């Protein structure tokens, strides 16, 4: 744990500050025009504390994925600034952005997106192989041990359970020691036991390796693995919760919407 002040909806970001891994400053994203216009992000300002596990929750369509994509540099914002480790992504040219994304950002999707013809280990090192970078052996060993996949490294994805495949995808995101990992509903396709495996790994990578993780989830039990929860409604961060428990998250969710509105 750090002594970082909890981010609040209207906190000013401190780009480049040591204890902030990424931040967004009044970012807006609008889809469509006229009657079809949707304000997916409505001037969102947030700091993501370094070395902590942040969960993002909110009703379907509240802008969670858009926030992750914009903060990870996978999508552009219409206005505002996005910082990763002090660099303003919105000022970068395409090539610089691609390089920053490759070197500083890990992303885990709901679908595991593994290459079926490659082994687990080859999948884990693929991004670095493509970039022509040598994996740091010691770090890779640590990731593999934390993810608990050593006996499965030579298996292909079809020979692994869903939970194991998603753990491979998480290890792939961690392997290059990114500044920050964004995970968009990483347990959305998993049964509760496999989900717990993945969440335990994400938790351990924060606690034991100092990784910074932001994870979207619908599940109060999943959010309870995080250090803090950001609640998003209609493209705005409407609340934060420190040291969440499943019970408190569930209680808070009831306060926003009609019962069940947070459910898929
Ligand atoms: N590519 C797109 N084109 C048009 N509208 C989009 C697009 N992506 C997202 N939206 C809309 O933006 C809003 C936020 O979407 P999203 O970020 O995916 O929400 P969440 O992940 O919280 O379910 C929704 O109303 C969604 O329909
Ligand atoms: Mg989404």
PDB file of C-alpha atoms and ligand atoms in Angstrom:
ATOM      1  CA  UNK A   1       0.000   0.000   0.000  1.00  0.00           C
ATOM      2  CA  UNK A   2       1.141   3.527  -0.657  1.00  0.00           C
ATOM      3  CA  UNK A   3       0.096   6.656   1.147  1.00  0.00           C
ATOM      4  CA  UNK A   4      -1.444   7.959  -2.069  1.00  0.00           C
ATOM      5  CA  UNK A   5      -4.469  10.132  -1.578  1.00  0.00           C
ATOM      6  CA  UNK A   6      -7.532   8.415  -3.012  1.00  0.00           C
ATOM      7  CA  UNK A   7      -8.492   9.811  -6.411  1.00  0.00           C
ATOM      8  CA  UNK A   8     -11.785  11.625  -6.461  1.00  0.00           C
ATOM      9  CA  UNK A   9     -14.003  12.660  -9.311  1.00  0.00           C
ATOM     10  CA  UNK A  10     -12.759  16.228  -9.253  1.00  0.00           C
ATOM     11  CA  UNK A  11      -9.144  15.713  -8.138  1.00  0.00           C
ATOM     12  CA  UNK A  12      -6.502  17.390 -10.253  1.00  0.00           C
ATOM     13  CA  UNK A  13      -4.139  14.922 -11.860  1.00  0.00           C
ATOM     14  CA  UNK A  14      -0.457  15.166 -11.085  1.00  0.00           C
ATOM     15  CA  UNK A  15       1.140  14.095 -14.348  1.00  0.00           C
ATOM     16  CA  UNK A  16       4.528  12.552 -13.824  1.00  0.00           C
ATOM     17  CA  UNK A  17       4.135  12.409 -10.075  1.00  0.00           C
ATOM     18  CA  UNK A  18       5.904   9.365  -8.642  1.00  0.00           C
ATOM     19  CA  UNK A  19       2.825   7.882  -7.107  1.00  0.00           C
ATOM     20  CA  UNK A  20       0.587   8.201 -10.174  1.00  0.00           C
ATOM     21  CA  UNK A  21       0.994   5.624 -12.951  1.00  0.00           C
ATOM     22  CA  UNK A  22      -1.589   7.106 -15.303  1.00  0.00           C
ATOM     23  CA  UNK A  23      -4.114   9.890 -15.274  1.00  0.00           C
ATOM     24  CA  UNK A  24      -6.892  11.385 -17.296  1.00  0.00           C
ATOM     25  CA  UNK A  25      -7.673  15.082 -17.236  1.00  0.00           C
ATOM     26  CA  UNK A  26     -11.163  16.092 -18.338  1.00  0.00           C
ATOM     27  CA  UNK A  27     -11.308  13.532 -21.133  1.00  0.00           C
ATOM     28  CA  UNK A  28     -14.377  13.480 -23.315  1.00  0.00           C
ATOM     29  CA  UNK A  29     -15.447  11.010 -25.957  1.00  0.00           C
ATOM     30  CA  UNK A  30     -18.577  11.368 -28.048  1.00  0.00           C
ATOM     31  CA  UNK A  31     -19.861   8.786 -30.499  1.00  0.00           C
ATOM     32  CA  UNK A  32     -22.217   9.582 -33.385  1.00  0.00           C
ATOM     33  CA  UNK A  33     -24.027  12.814 -34.244  1.00  0.00           C
ATOM     34  CA  UNK A  34     -27.367  14.477 -33.782  1.00  0.00           C
ATOM     35  CA  UNK A  35     -30.049  12.210 -32.369  1.00  0.00           C
ATOM     36  CA  UNK A  36     -27.645   9.273 -32.374  1.00  0.00           C
ATOM     37  CA  UNK A  37     -25.039  11.134 -30.313  1.00  0.00           C
ATOM     38  CA  UNK A  38     -23.739   9.332 -27.223  1.00  0.00           C
ATOM     39  CA  UNK A  39     -21.488  10.986 -24.665  1.00  0.00           C
ATOM     40  CA  UNK A  40     -19.412   7.978 -23.667  1.00  0.00           C
ATOM     41  CA  UNK A  41     -17.019   9.986 -21.460  1.00  0.00           C
ATOM     42  CA  UNK A  42     -18.074  13.300 -19.973  1.00  0.00           C
ATOM     43  CA  UNK A  43     -14.979  15.227 -18.806  1.00  0.00           C
ATOM     44  CA  UNK A  44     -13.518  12.405 -16.728  1.00  0.00           C
ATOM     45  CA  UNK A  45     -10.611  13.291 -14.448  1.00  0.00           C
ATOM     46  CA  UNK A  46      -8.870  10.511 -12.571  1.00  0.00           C
ATOM     47  CA  UNK A  47      -5.459   9.516 -11.184  1.00  0.00           C
ATOM     48  CA  UNK A  48      -4.482   5.867 -11.145  1.00  0.00           C
ATOM     49  CA  UNK A  49      -2.159   5.276  -8.184  1.00  0.00           C
ATOM     50  CA  UNK A  50       1.030   3.364  -8.897  1.00  0.00           C
ATOM     51  CA  UNK A  51       1.423  -0.123  -7.464  1.00  0.00           C
ATOM     52  CA  UNK A  52      -2.227  -0.471  -6.650  1.00  0.00           C
ATOM     53  CA  UNK A  53      -5.161  -2.495  -7.959  1.00  0.00           C
ATOM     54  CA  UNK A  54      -8.086  -0.323  -9.101  1.00  0.00           C
ATOM     55  CA  UNK A  55     -11.459  -1.751 -10.132  1.00  0.00           C
ATOM     56  CA  UNK A  56     -13.880   0.146 -12.378  1.00  0.00           C
ATOM     57  CA  UNK A  57     -17.590  -0.599 -12.053  1.00  0.00           C
ATOM     58  CA  UNK A  58     -20.732   0.835 -13.558  1.00  0.00           C
ATOM     59  CA  UNK A  59     -23.862  -0.079 -15.486  1.00  0.00           C
ATOM     60  CA  UNK A  60     -23.571  -1.461 -19.002  1.00  0.00           C
ATOM     61  CA  UNK A  61     -22.948   1.447 -21.390  1.00  0.00           C
ATOM     62  CA  UNK A  62     -21.583   3.755 -18.655  1.00  0.00           C
ATOM     63  CA  UNK A  63     -18.274   4.173 -20.513  1.00  0.00           C
ATOM     64  CA  UNK A  64     -16.016   1.675 -18.727  1.00  0.00           C
ATOM     65  CA  UNK A  65     -14.493   0.165 -21.883  1.00  0.00           C
ATOM     66  CA  UNK A  66     -14.193   3.579 -23.512  1.00  0.00           C
ATOM     67  CA  UNK A  67     -12.308   4.866 -20.455  1.00  0.00           C
ATOM     68  CA  UNK A  68      -9.920   1.893 -20.543  1.00  0.00           C
ATOM     69  CA  UNK A  69      -9.328   2.199 -24.297  1.00  0.00           C
ATOM     70  CA  UNK A  70      -8.723   5.946 -24.096  1.00  0.00           C
ATOM     71  CA  UNK A  71      -6.382   5.648 -21.112  1.00  0.00           C
ATOM     72  CA  UNK A  72      -4.457   2.808 -22.785  1.00  0.00           C
ATOM     73  CA  UNK A  73      -4.009   4.769 -26.007  1.00  0.00           C
ATOM     74  CA  UNK A  74      -6.082   2.260 -27.961  1.00  0.00           C
ATOM     75  CA  UNK A  75      -8.619   4.932 -28.793  1.00  0.00           C
ATOM     76  CA  UNK A  76      -8.379   8.710 -29.117  1.00  0.00           C
ATOM     77  CA  UNK A  77     -10.190  11.270 -26.969  1.00  0.00           C
ATOM     78  CA  UNK A  78     -12.149  14.234 -28.355  1.00  0.00           C
ATOM     79  CA  UNK A  79     -10.764  16.558 -25.687  1.00  0.00           C
ATOM     80  CA  UNK A  80      -8.709  16.433 -22.522  1.00  0.00           C
ATOM     81  CA  UNK A  81      -5.363  14.795 -21.817  1.00  0.00           C
ATOM     82  CA  UNK A  82      -4.267  11.277 -20.955  1.00  0.00           C
ATOM     83  CA  UNK A  83      -0.979  10.654 -19.177  1.00  0.00           C
ATOM     84  CA  UNK A  84       0.955   7.420 -18.853  1.00  0.00           C
ATOM     85  CA  UNK A  85       3.947   7.876 -16.577  1.00  0.00           C
ATOM     86  CA  UNK A  86       4.104  11.598 -17.278  1.00  0.00           C
ATOM     87  CA  UNK A  87       3.737  11.383 -21.070  1.00  0.00           C
ATOM     88  CA  UNK A  88       0.669  13.035 -22.597  1.00  0.00           C
ATOM     89  CA  UNK A  89      -0.639  10.461 -25.080  1.00  0.00           C
ATOM     90  CA  UNK A  90      -2.787  13.024 -26.854  1.00  0.00           C
ATOM     91  CA  UNK A  91       0.348  14.870 -27.994  1.00  0.00           C
ATOM     92  CA  UNK A  92       2.035  11.823 -29.537  1.00  0.00           C
ATOM     93  CA  UNK A  93       2.294  10.976 -33.215  1.00  0.00           C
ATOM     94  CA  UNK A  94       1.021   7.555 -34.282  1.00  0.00           C
ATOM     95  CA  UNK A  95       4.435   5.935 -34.242  1.00  0.00           C
ATOM     96  CA  UNK A  96       5.326   7.292 -30.818  1.00  0.00           C
ATOM     97  CA  UNK A  97       1.954   6.183 -29.494  1.00  0.00           C
ATOM     98  CA  UNK A  98       2.451   2.672 -30.866  1.00  0.00           C
ATOM     99  CA  UNK A  99       5.846   2.486 -29.193  1.00  0.00           C
ATOM    100  CA  UNK A 100       4.551   3.796 -25.863  1.00  0.00           C
ATOM    101  CA  UNK A 101       1.664   1.334 -25.943  1.00  0.00           C
ATOM    102  CA  UNK A 102       4.061  -1.511 -26.661  1.00  0.00           C
ATOM    103  CA  UNK A 103       6.574  -0.560 -23.969  1.00  0.00           C
ATOM    104  CA  UNK A 104       4.439   0.870 -21.173  1.00  0.00           C
ATOM    105  CA  UNK A 105       0.942  -0.605 -21.414  1.00  0.00           C
ATOM    106  CA  UNK A 106      -0.450  -4.105 -21.014  1.00  0.00           C
ATOM    107  CA  UNK A 107      -4.015  -4.951 -21.958  1.00  0.00           C
ATOM    108  CA  UNK A 108      -6.102  -7.981 -21.015  1.00  0.00           C
ATOM    109  CA  UNK A 109      -9.401  -8.505 -22.820  1.00  0.00           C
ATOM    110  CA  UNK A 110     -12.459 -10.561 -21.948  1.00  0.00           C
ATOM    111  CA  UNK A 111     -11.640 -12.909 -24.839  1.00  0.00           C
ATOM    112  CA  UNK A 112      -8.177 -14.302 -24.146  1.00  0.00           C
ATOM    113  CA  UNK A 113      -6.825 -13.547 -27.655  1.00  0.00           C
ATOM    114  CA  UNK A 114      -4.076 -16.161 -27.512  1.00  0.00           C
ATOM    115  CA  UNK A 115      -2.413 -17.459 -30.677  1.00  0.00           C
ATOM    116  CA  UNK A 116      -3.637 -21.074 -30.965  1.00  0.00           C
ATOM    117  CA  UNK A 117      -0.544 -22.411 -32.741  1.00  0.00           C
ATOM    118  CA  UNK A 118       1.871 -21.134 -30.089  1.00  0.00           C
ATOM    119  CA  UNK A 119       2.626 -22.645 -26.691  1.00  0.00           C
ATOM    120  CA  UNK A 120       1.769 -20.818 -23.469  1.00  0.00           C
ATOM    121  CA  UNK A 121       5.361 -19.597 -23.118  1.00  0.00           C
ATOM    122  CA  UNK A 122       5.522 -18.477 -26.755  1.00  0.00           C
ATOM    123  CA  UNK A 123       2.283 -16.563 -26.273  1.00  0.00           C
ATOM    124  CA  UNK A 124       3.684 -14.875 -23.166  1.00  0.00           C
ATOM    125  CA  UNK A 125       6.828 -13.676 -24.935  1.00  0.00           C
ATOM    126  CA  UNK A 126       5.184 -12.940 -28.318  1.00  0.00           C
ATOM    127  CA  UNK A 127       4.835  -9.142 -27.888  1.00  0.00           C
ATOM    128  CA  UNK A 128       8.489  -8.883 -26.924  1.00  0.00           C
ATOM    129  CA  UNK A 129       9.535 -11.208 -29.743  1.00  0.00           C
ATOM    130  CA  UNK A 130       7.663  -9.001 -32.214  1.00  0.00           C
ATOM    131  CA  UNK A 131       9.315  -5.907 -30.735  1.00  0.00           C
ATOM    132  CA  UNK A 132      12.713  -7.585 -30.984  1.00  0.00           C
ATOM    133  CA  UNK A 133      13.220  -7.270 -27.252  1.00  0.00           C
ATOM    134  CA  UNK A 134      14.818  -9.898 -25.081  1.00  0.00           C
ATOM    135  CA  UNK A 135      12.655 -10.840 -22.126  1.00  0.00           C
ATOM    136  CA  UNK A 136      14.283 -10.245 -18.746  1.00  0.00           C
ATOM    137  CA  UNK A 137      14.740 -13.894 -17.680  1.00  0.00           C
ATOM    138  CA  UNK A 138      14.540 -13.258 -13.962  1.00  0.00           C
ATOM    139  CA  UNK A 139      11.365 -11.229 -14.353  1.00  0.00           C
ATOM    140  CA  UNK A 140       9.819 -13.773 -16.709  1.00  0.00           C
ATOM    141  CA  UNK A 141      10.593 -16.530 -14.182  1.00  0.00           C
ATOM    142  CA  UNK A 142       8.895 -14.543 -11.482  1.00  0.00           C
ATOM    143  CA  UNK A 143       5.830 -13.898 -13.646  1.00  0.00           C
ATOM    144  CA  UNK A 144       5.581 -17.571 -14.576  1.00  0.00           C
ATOM    145  CA  UNK A 145       5.897 -18.631 -10.931  1.00  0.00           C
ATOM    146  CA  UNK A 146       3.359 -16.090  -9.738  1.00  0.00           C
ATOM    147  CA  UNK A 147       0.920 -17.112 -12.450  1.00  0.00           C
ATOM    148  CA  UNK A 148       1.508 -20.755 -11.448  1.00  0.00           C
ATOM    149  CA  UNK A 149       1.809 -22.052 -14.996  1.00  0.00           C
ATOM    150  CA  UNK A 150       5.270 -23.606 -14.998  1.00  0.00           C
ATOM    151  CA  UNK A 151       4.026 -27.160 -15.704  1.00  0.00           C
ATOM    152  CA  UNK A 152       1.870 -25.845 -18.566  1.00  0.00           C
ATOM    153  CA  UNK A 153       4.348 -23.687 -20.460  1.00  0.00           C
ATOM    154  CA  UNK A 154       4.681 -26.047 -23.407  1.00  0.00           C
ATOM    155  CA  UNK A 155       0.908 -26.514 -23.751  1.00  0.00           C
ATOM    156  CA  UNK A 156      -1.099 -24.855 -26.479  1.00  0.00           C
ATOM    157  CA  UNK A 157      -4.213 -22.809 -25.585  1.00  0.00           C
ATOM    158  CA  UNK A 158      -6.630 -25.644 -26.521  1.00  0.00           C
ATOM    159  CA  UNK A 159      -4.886 -27.827 -23.935  1.00  0.00           C
ATOM    160  CA  UNK A 160      -5.540 -25.289 -21.179  1.00  0.00           C
ATOM    161  CA  UNK A 161      -8.663 -24.445 -19.165  1.00  0.00           C
ATOM    162  CA  UNK A 162     -10.284 -21.038 -19.579  1.00  0.00           C
ATOM    163  CA  UNK A 163      -8.741 -19.847 -16.332  1.00  0.00           C
ATOM    164  CA  UNK A 164      -5.309 -21.045 -17.398  1.00  0.00           C
ATOM    165  CA  UNK A 165      -5.679 -19.349 -20.787  1.00  0.00           C
ATOM    166  CA  UNK A 166      -6.621 -16.063 -19.158  1.00  0.00           C
ATOM    167  CA  UNK A 167      -3.684 -16.406 -16.771  1.00  0.00           C
ATOM    168  CA  UNK A 168      -1.446 -16.810 -19.834  1.00  0.00           C
ATOM    169  CA  UNK A 169      -2.968 -13.621 -21.263  1.00  0.00           C
ATOM    170  CA  UNK A 170      -2.286 -11.835 -17.951  1.00  0.00           C
ATOM    171  CA  UNK A 171       1.293 -13.140 -17.903  1.00  0.00           C
ATOM    172  CA  UNK A 172       1.695 -11.888 -21.474  1.00  0.00           C
ATOM    173  CA  UNK A 173       0.584  -8.422 -20.356  1.00  0.00           C
ATOM    174  CA  UNK A 174       2.984  -8.518 -17.387  1.00  0.00           C
ATOM    175  CA  UNK A 175       6.006  -9.972 -19.165  1.00  0.00           C
ATOM    176  CA  UNK A 176       7.324  -6.692 -20.513  1.00  0.00           C
ATOM    177  CA  UNK A 177       6.939  -5.008 -17.080  1.00  0.00           C
ATOM    178  CA  UNK A 178       4.532  -2.373 -18.308  1.00  0.00           C
ATOM    179  CA  UNK A 179       3.894   0.818 -16.409  1.00  0.00           C
ATOM    180  CA  UNK A 180       0.242  -0.172 -16.147  1.00  0.00           C
ATOM    181  CA  UNK A 181      -2.108  -3.005 -17.105  1.00  0.00           C
ATOM    182  CA  UNK A 182      -5.688  -2.423 -18.183  1.00  0.00           C
ATOM    183  CA  UNK A 183      -7.992  -5.440 -17.947  1.00  0.00           C
ATOM    184  CA  UNK A 184     -11.518  -5.171 -19.370  1.00  0.00           C
ATOM    185  CA  UNK A 185     -13.747  -7.753 -17.686  1.00  0.00           C
ATOM    186  CA  UNK A 186     -10.933 -10.337 -17.602  1.00  0.00           C
ATOM    187  CA  UNK A 187     -13.117 -12.815 -15.702  1.00  0.00           C
ATOM    188  CA  UNK A 188     -16.246 -12.172 -17.796  1.00  0.00           C
ATOM    189  CA  UNK A 189     -15.920 -15.471 -19.658  1.00  0.00           C
ATOM    190  CA  UNK A 190     -14.829 -17.569 -16.703  1.00  0.00           C
ATOM    191  CA  UNK A 191     -16.601 -19.683 -14.124  1.00  0.00           C
ATOM    192  CA  UNK A 192     -16.142 -18.490 -10.545  1.00  0.00           C
ATOM    193  CA  UNK A 193     -13.274 -20.860  -9.747  1.00  0.00           C
ATOM    194  CA  UNK A 194     -11.252 -19.916 -12.859  1.00  0.00           C
ATOM    195  CA  UNK A 195     -12.128 -16.294 -12.216  1.00  0.00           C
ATOM    196  CA  UNK A 196     -10.704 -16.584  -8.705  1.00  0.00           C
ATOM    197  CA  UNK A 197      -7.439 -17.993 -10.156  1.00  0.00           C
ATOM    198  CA  UNK A 198      -7.081 -15.004 -12.441  1.00  0.00           C
ATOM    199  CA  UNK A 199      -8.022 -12.487  -9.740  1.00  0.00           C
ATOM    200  CA  UNK A 200      -5.574 -14.038  -7.295  1.00  0.00           C
ATOM    201  CA  UNK A 201      -2.832 -13.712  -9.893  1.00  0.00           C
ATOM    202  CA  UNK A 202      -3.694 -10.086 -10.618  1.00  0.00           C
ATOM    203  CA  UNK A 203      -3.771  -9.353  -6.866  1.00  0.00           C
ATOM    204  CA  UNK A 204      -0.394 -11.076  -6.341  1.00  0.00           C
ATOM    205  CA  UNK A 205       1.199  -9.211  -9.228  1.00  0.00           C
ATOM    206  CA  UNK A 206       0.241  -5.950  -7.506  1.00  0.00           C
ATOM    207  CA  UNK A 207       1.162  -7.004  -3.966  1.00  0.00           C
ATOM    208  CA  UNK A 208       4.328  -8.951  -4.765  1.00  0.00           C
ATOM    209  CA  UNK A 209       5.622  -7.294  -7.930  1.00  0.00           C
ATOM    210  CA  UNK A 210       4.349  -3.753  -7.524  1.00  0.00           C
ATOM    211  CA  UNK A 211       2.360  -3.847 -10.765  1.00  0.00           C
ATOM    212  CA  UNK A 212      -0.332  -1.220 -11.383  1.00  0.00           C
ATOM    213  CA  UNK A 213      -3.631  -2.673 -12.593  1.00  0.00           C
ATOM    214  CA  UNK A 214      -6.967  -1.172 -13.598  1.00  0.00           C
ATOM    215  CA  UNK A 215      -9.730  -3.736 -14.079  1.00  0.00           C
ATOM    216  CA  UNK A 216     -13.304  -3.368 -15.270  1.00  0.00           C
ATOM    217  CA  UNK A 217     -15.708  -5.805 -13.674  1.00  0.00           C
ATOM    218  CA  UNK A 218     -19.440  -6.318 -13.126  1.00  0.00           C
ATOM    219  CA  UNK A 219     -18.832  -8.571 -10.168  1.00  0.00           C
ATOM    220  CA  UNK A 220     -18.654  -7.223  -6.580  1.00  0.00           C
ATOM    221  CA  UNK A 221     -16.649 -10.305  -5.595  1.00  0.00           C
ATOM    222  CA  UNK A 222     -14.056  -9.479  -8.257  1.00  0.00           C
ATOM    223  CA  UNK A 223     -13.980  -5.811  -7.229  1.00  0.00           C
ATOM    224  CA  UNK A 224     -13.229  -6.908  -3.661  1.00  0.00           C
ATOM    225  CA  UNK A 225      -9.764  -8.051  -4.816  1.00  0.00           C
ATOM    226  CA  UNK A 226      -8.904  -4.431  -5.638  1.00  0.00           C
ATOM    227  CA  UNK A 227      -7.522  -1.694  -3.375  1.00  0.00           C
ATOM    228  CA  UNK A 228     -10.102   0.797  -4.571  1.00  0.00           C
ATOM    229  CA  UNK A 229     -13.164   0.964  -6.811  1.00  0.00           C
ATOM    230  CA  UNK A 230     -14.169   3.747  -9.199  1.00  0.00           C
ATOM    231  CA  UNK A 231     -17.872   3.909  -9.985  1.00  0.00           C
ATOM    232  CA  UNK A 232     -18.847   5.165 -13.414  1.00  0.00           C
ATOM    233  CA  UNK A 233     -22.329   6.291 -14.468  1.00  0.00           C
ATOM    234  CA  UNK A 234     -23.221   8.012 -17.763  1.00  0.00           C
ATOM    235  CA  UNK A 235     -19.593   8.685 -18.621  1.00  0.00           C
ATOM    236  CA  UNK A 236     -18.710  10.234 -15.254  1.00  0.00           C
ATOM    237  CA  UNK A 237     -16.911   8.965 -12.194  1.00  0.00           C
ATOM    238  CA  UNK A 238     -19.554   9.355  -9.521  1.00  0.00           C
ATOM    239  CA  UNK A 239     -17.882   7.721  -6.540  1.00  0.00           C
ATOM    240  CA  UNK A 240     -14.797   5.916  -5.267  1.00  0.00           C
ATOM    241  CA  UNK A 241     -14.418   3.318  -2.524  1.00  0.00           C
ATOM    242  CA  UNK A 242     -11.233   2.351  -0.701  1.00  0.00           C
ATOM    243  CA  UNK A 243     -10.544  -1.194   0.548  1.00  0.00           C
ATOM    244  CA  UNK A 244     -13.768  -2.558  -0.922  1.00  0.00           C
ATOM    245  CA  UNK A 245     -15.589  -5.626   0.280  1.00  0.00           C
ATOM    246  CA  UNK A 246     -18.112  -7.464  -1.896  1.00  0.00           C
ATOM    247  CA  UNK A 247     -20.893  -6.514   0.525  1.00  0.00           C
ATOM    248  CA  UNK A 248     -20.083  -2.806   0.501  1.00  0.00           C
ATOM    249  CA  UNK A 249     -19.705  -2.752  -3.305  1.00  0.00           C
ATOM    250  CA  UNK A 250     -23.046  -4.486  -3.742  1.00  0.00           C
ATOM    251  CA  UNK A 251     -24.660  -2.048  -1.326  1.00  0.00           C
ATOM    252  CA  UNK A 252     -23.159   0.926  -3.196  1.00  0.00           C
ATOM    253  CA  UNK A 253     -24.291  -0.396  -6.573  1.00  0.00           C
ATOM    254  CA  UNK A 254     -27.871  -0.580  -5.327  1.00  0.00           C
ATOM    255  CA  UNK A 255     -27.652   3.126  -4.572  1.00  0.00           C
ATOM    256  CA  UNK A 256     -26.987   4.091  -8.190  1.00  0.00           C
ATOM    257  CA  UNK A 257     -29.582   2.274 -10.200  1.00  0.00           C
ATOM    258  CA  UNK A 258     -32.557   0.036  -9.979  1.00  0.00           C
ATOM    259  CA  UNK A 259     -31.630  -3.402  -8.666  1.00  0.00           C
ATOM    260  CA  UNK A 260     -30.048  -5.470 -11.408  1.00  0.00           C
ATOM    261  CA  UNK A 261     -29.045  -2.502 -13.563  1.00  0.00           C
ATOM    262  CA  UNK A 262     -25.365  -3.247 -12.957  1.00  0.00           C
ATOM    263  CA  UNK A 263     -25.790  -6.837 -14.032  1.00  0.00           C
ATOM    264  CA  UNK A 264     -24.966  -7.860 -17.549  1.00  0.00           C
TER     265      UNK A 264
HETATM  266  N1  LIG B   1     -17.733   2.466 -31.489  1.00  0.00           N
HETATM  267  C1  LIG B   1     -18.834   2.993 -30.974  1.00  0.00           C
HETATM  268  N2  LIG B   1     -19.743   3.643 -31.742  1.00  0.00           N
HETATM  269  C2  LIG B   1     -20.831   4.191 -31.204  1.00  0.00           C
HETATM  270  N3  LIG B   1     -21.150   4.156 -29.897  1.00  0.00           N
HETATM  271  C3  LIG B   1     -20.303   3.524 -29.072  1.00  0.00           C
HETATM  272  C4  LIG B   1     -19.106   2.897 -29.565  1.00  0.00           C
HETATM  273  N4  LIG B   1     -18.446   2.364 -28.508  1.00  0.00           N
HETATM  274  C5  LIG B   1     -19.196   2.618 -27.430  1.00  0.00           C
HETATM  275  N5  LIG B   1     -20.303   3.317 -27.762  1.00  0.00           N
HETATM  276  C6  LIG B   1     -21.340   3.790 -26.823  1.00  0.00           C
HETATM  277  O1  LIG B   1     -20.705   4.529 -25.793  1.00  0.00           O
HETATM  278  C7  LIG B   1     -21.284   4.229 -24.525  1.00  0.00           C
HETATM  279  C8  LIG B   1     -20.221   3.658 -23.610  1.00  0.00           C
HETATM  280  O2  LIG B   1     -19.824   2.380 -24.097  1.00  0.00           O
HETATM  281  P1  LIG B   1     -18.781   1.463 -23.358  1.00  0.00           P
HETATM  282  O3  LIG B   1     -17.593   2.260 -23.016  1.00  0.00           O
HETATM  283  O4  LIG B   1     -18.566   0.249 -24.204  1.00  0.00           O
HETATM  284  O5  LIG B   1     -19.583   1.091 -22.022  1.00  0.00           O
HETATM  285  P2  LIG B   1     -19.342  -0.089 -20.967  1.00  0.00           P
HETATM  286  O6  LIG B   1     -18.010  -0.692 -21.236  1.00  0.00           O
HETATM  287  O7  LIG B   1     -19.453   0.594 -19.636  1.00  0.00           O
HETATM  288  O8  LIG B   1     -20.470  -1.034 -21.157  1.00  0.00           O
HETATM  289  C9  LIG B   1     -22.430   3.274 -24.804  1.00  0.00           C
HETATM  290  O9  LIG B   1     -23.605   4.030 -24.915  1.00  0.00           O
HETATM  291  C10 LIG B   1     -22.050   2.655 -26.130  1.00  0.00           C
HETATM  292  O10 LIG B   1     -23.208   2.250 -26.826  1.00  0.00           O
HETATM  293 MG1  LIG B   2     -17.448  -2.689 -21.708  1.00  0.00          MG
END
